[in-house]
Coordinates of C-alpha atoms in Angstrom, one line a residue:
Chain Q
A1 CA -16.3 4.6 41.4
Q2 CA -19.8 2.5 41.6
S3 CA -23.5 3.2 39.8
V4 CA -26.5 2.1 38.1
A5 CA -28.2 2.5 34.9
Q6 CA -32.2 2.2 35.0
P7 CA -32.7 3.3 30.7
E8 CA -36.5 3.4 31.2
D9 CA -38.3 6.5 33.4
Q10 CA -41.3 4.1 32.6
V11 CA -42.7 1.0 31.8
N12 CA -46.3 -0.1 31.0
V13 CA -47.1 -3.1 30.5
A14 CA -50.9 -4.8 29.9
E15 CA -52.1 -7.1 33.6
G16 CA -51.2 -10.9 32.6
N17 CA -48.0 -9.7 30.4
P18 CA -44.8 -10.7 31.3
L19 CA -42.6 -7.5 32.5
T20 CA -39.1 -6.5 32.0
V21 CA -37.3 -3.6 34.2
K22 CA -33.6 -3.2 33.1
C23 CA -30.8 -2.8 35.1
T24 CA -27.3 -2.0 34.3
Y25 CA -24.5 -1.6 36.7
S26 CA -21.1 -0.8 36.9
V27 CA -18.3 -1.6 40.2
S28 CA -14.9 -2.0 40.3
G29 CA -15.1 -5.3 42.3
N30 CA -17.8 -8.2 42.5
P31 CA -21.2 -6.5 42.3
Y32 CA -24.1 -7.0 45.6
L33 CA -27.3 -6.0 43.2
F34 CA -30.6 -5.6 45.2
W35 CA -34.3 -4.7 43.8
Y36 CA -36.0 -2.5 45.6
V37 CA -39.8 -1.2 45.0
Q38 CA -41.9 1.6 46.3
Y39 CA -45.0 2.4 46.9
P40 CA -46.6 5.9 47.0
N41 CA -45.9 7.3 50.4
R42 CA -44.8 4.3 51.3
G43 CA -40.8 3.6 52.2
L44 CA -38.9 1.3 49.9
Q45 CA -39.5 -2.3 49.9
F46 CA -37.0 -5.1 49.1
L47 CA -37.6 -7.1 46.6
L48 CA -34.7 -9.8 46.0
K49 CA -30.8 -9.8 46.1
Y50 CA -27.8 -11.5 44.6
I51 CA -24.2 -11.9 46.0
T52 CA -23.5 -15.2 44.3
G53 CA -24.6 -18.4 42.8
D54 CA -27.5 -19.1 40.9
N55 CA -28.1 -16.3 38.2
L56 CA -31.5 -16.3 38.4
V57 CA -32.7 -15.0 41.6
K58 CA -36.7 -15.2 43.1
G59 CA -37.9 -12.9 45.2
S60 CA -41.2 -11.5 47.1
Y61 CA -44.2 -11.3 45.0
G62 CA -43.5 -13.0 42.1
F63 CA -40.4 -11.1 40.7
E64 CA -36.9 -12.6 39.7
A65 CA -34.0 -11.4 38.1
E66 CA -31.2 -12.5 36.2
F67 CA -27.6 -11.6 36.7
N68 CA -25.6 -11.4 33.7
K69 CA -22.0 -11.2 34.2
S70 CA -21.1 -10.3 31.0
Q71 CA -23.4 -7.7 30.3
T72 CA -23.4 -6.4 33.6
S73 CA -27.6 -6.6 33.6
F74 CA -29.6 -7.4 36.8
H75 CA -33.2 -7.0 34.6
L76 CA -36.2 -7.2 37.3
K77 CA -38.7 -10.0 35.5
K78 CA -42.1 -10.8 37.0
P79 CA -44.0 -14.0 34.3
S80 CA -47.7 -12.2 34.5
A81 CA -48.1 -8.7 35.6
L82 CA -50.9 -7.8 38.5
V83 CA -52.1 -3.9 38.5
S84 CA -51.2 -4.3 42.2
D85 CA -47.7 -4.0 40.9
S86 CA -47.6 -0.9 39.3
A87 CA -45.0 0.9 41.3
L88 CA -41.4 3.0 41.6
Y89 CA -38.6 -0.5 41.5
F90 CA -35.6 0.9 42.0
C91 CA -31.6 -1.2 41.4
A92 CA -29.2 -1.0 44.1
V93 CA -25.7 -2.1 44.2
R94 CA -22.7 -2.0 46.1
D95 CA -19.5 -3.4 45.7
L96 CA -18.6 -6.3 47.8
G97 CA -15.3 -5.8 48.5
G98 CA -15.7 -2.2 49.3
Y99 CA -17.5 0.6 51.8
Q100 CA -21.1 -0.5 52.3
K101 CA -22.6 2.3 50.4
V102 CA -25.1 1.2 48.6
T103 CA -26.0 2.6 45.3
F104 CA -28.6 3.6 43.9
G105 CA -30.4 4.0 40.4
T106 CA -32.7 6.6 39.1
G107 CA -35.9 4.4 39.2
T108 CA -38.7 3.2 36.7
K109 CA -42.2 3.5 36.6
L110 CA -44.2 0.5 36.2
Q111 CA -47.5 0.9 34.9
V112 CA -49.6 -2.0 34.9
I113 CA -52.6 -1.5 32.6
P114 CA -55.5 -3.0 33.6
Chain R
S1 CA -34.9 -8.6 59.2
A2 CA -34.5 -5.0 61.4
V3 CA -37.7 -3.6 62.1
I4 CA -37.2 0.3 61.6
S5 CA -39.4 3.2 63.1
Q6 CA -38.8 6.8 61.8
K7 CA -40.1 9.6 63.2
P8 CA -42.4 12.1 62.2
S9 CA -43.4 10.3 59.2
R10 CA -44.1 14.0 58.1
D11 CA -43.6 17.7 58.5
I12 CA -44.5 21.6 57.0
C13 CA -41.5 23.3 58.3
Q14 CA -40.5 27.4 58.3
R15 CA -37.6 28.4 56.1
G16 CA -35.0 28.9 58.6
T17 CA -35.8 25.9 61.3
S18 CA -34.3 23.1 61.9
L19 CA -35.7 19.9 61.8
T20 CA -34.4 16.5 63.9
I21 CA -35.7 13.1 62.1
Q22 CA -35.1 9.7 64.5
C23 CA -34.1 6.4 63.9
Q24 CA -34.8 3.5 65.6
V25 CA -34.0 -0.3 65.5
D26 CA -35.7 -2.6 66.7
S27 CA -31.7 -5.3 66.8
Q28 CA -28.5 -3.7 67.2
V29 CA -26.6 -2.9 64.3
T30 CA -23.4 -1.4 63.3
M31 CA -24.3 0.3 60.6
M32 CA -26.9 2.9 59.9
F33 CA -27.4 4.9 56.5
W34 CA -29.2 8.7 56.4
Y35 CA -31.0 8.9 52.3
R36 CA -32.4 11.8 50.8
Q37 CA -34.7 11.1 47.9
Q38 CA -36.1 14.8 46.3
P39 CA -39.0 15.1 44.4
G40 CA -39.6 12.5 41.4
Q41 CA -35.5 11.8 42.2
S42 CA -33.7 8.6 43.4
L43 CA -32.0 7.9 47.1
T44 CA -29.0 10.0 47.6
L45 CA -26.6 9.0 50.3
I46 CA -26.6 12.0 53.3
A47 CA -24.1 9.7 55.5
T48 CA -23.6 6.7 57.1
A49 CA -23.8 6.7 61.1
N50 CA -21.4 4.5 63.1
Q51 CA -21.8 4.1 66.8
G52 CA -18.9 5.8 68.9
S53 CA -17.7 7.9 65.8
E54 CA -18.2 11.1 63.8
A55 CA -20.5 10.5 61.0
T56 CA -19.2 9.6 57.7
Y57 CA -20.7 12.2 54.9
E58 CA -20.5 11.8 51.1
S59 CA -20.1 14.9 48.6
G60 CA -21.9 17.2 48.6
F61 CA -23.4 17.0 52.2
V62 CA -21.9 18.5 55.1
I63 CA -22.2 18.3 59.4
D64 CA -23.3 22.0 59.6
K65 CA -26.5 21.3 57.8
F66 CA -27.3 17.5 58.3
P67 CA -25.5 16.8 61.7
I68 CA -26.5 13.7 62.7
S69 CA -26.0 11.7 66.3
R70 CA -25.2 7.9 67.0
P71 CA -25.5 7.4 71.0
N72 CA -25.9 3.9 70.9
L73 CA -26.7 0.7 68.2
T74 CA -29.9 0.9 67.8
F75 CA -30.7 4.5 67.4
S76 CA -29.9 7.7 65.3
T77 CA -31.4 11.3 64.6
L78 CA -30.3 13.3 61.5
T79 CA -31.2 17.4 61.6
V80 CA -31.3 19.3 58.9
S81 CA -30.4 22.7 59.5
N82 CA -31.1 25.8 58.8
M83 CA -33.4 25.1 56.1
S84 CA -34.8 25.8 53.0
P85 CA -37.5 25.6 50.3
E86 CA -34.5 23.3 48.6
D87 CA -34.6 21.0 51.5
S88 CA -37.8 19.3 51.2
S89 CA -37.3 16.0 50.4
I90 CA -38.5 12.7 52.2
Y91 CA -35.6 11.3 54.5
L92 CA -35.0 7.8 54.8
C93 CA -32.3 5.6 57.2
S94 CA -31.3 2.2 56.5
V95 CA -29.6 -0.4 58.3
V96 CA -28.0 -3.7 57.1
Y97 CA -28.6 -6.0 59.6
Q98 CA -27.4 -9.2 58.7
E99 CA -26.0 -8.2 55.8
F100 CA -26.0 -11.2 53.0
F101 CA -29.4 -12.4 54.3
D102 CA -31.3 -9.3 54.6
G103 CA -30.0 -6.7 52.4
Y104 CA -30.2 -3.4 53.6
T105 CA -33.7 -2.4 55.4
F106 CA -35.1 1.7 55.2
G107 CA -37.8 3.1 56.9
S108 CA -41.1 4.3 56.0
G109 CA -39.1 7.6 55.8
T110 CA -39.7 11.0 56.5
R111 CA -41.9 13.7 54.6
L112 CA -40.9 17.0 54.7
T113 CA -42.0 20.1 53.1
V114 CA -40.0 23.5 53.9
V115 CA -42.4 27.0 53.0

């Protein structure tokens, strides 16, 4: 079975400071990892994905994520947070070798303080 | 990436009635997925809808409660049957088009309130 853990329900960061939203995963095979963002009353927007290759993945809106196989982590990062980044962030995983089912984490609410 | 149109965007329904949610995609896709997002919760996969075959339901979800149609490669419906207040959620459809290029695309969701 595959699973995703987002240990923080909420992350608060001051505008202009770097932000990190944590994610760890578990799959039996090779992971296919995603980050999505959900703004209030909106659907999910794709931010970035990791399949293979460079461990640092760059995505939309200046976000990036670092894949760490030994720690089974895929933390989302941004060098300088904006107030407009305040939203709900979901990490997700599927097993590359398995059925096309994507499992989502519980979500982390990011609050950027002006 | 694929563009998804999901209808209705929101509805308030009476207990015991049914609501059908539509998901239209601008590209032909093999697999479509239906998710539920209960208030303050993460997304839970309800079922996978394949064209030309029965939907595959996840544990805890049954066809009688959530019948799904997939008549062609660009359209699917999810019906929430015999609704109760516990069915109040956001329901989202998702597709994978060019999986390893675009990831999974989501519709804007249907916010259902059952009273």
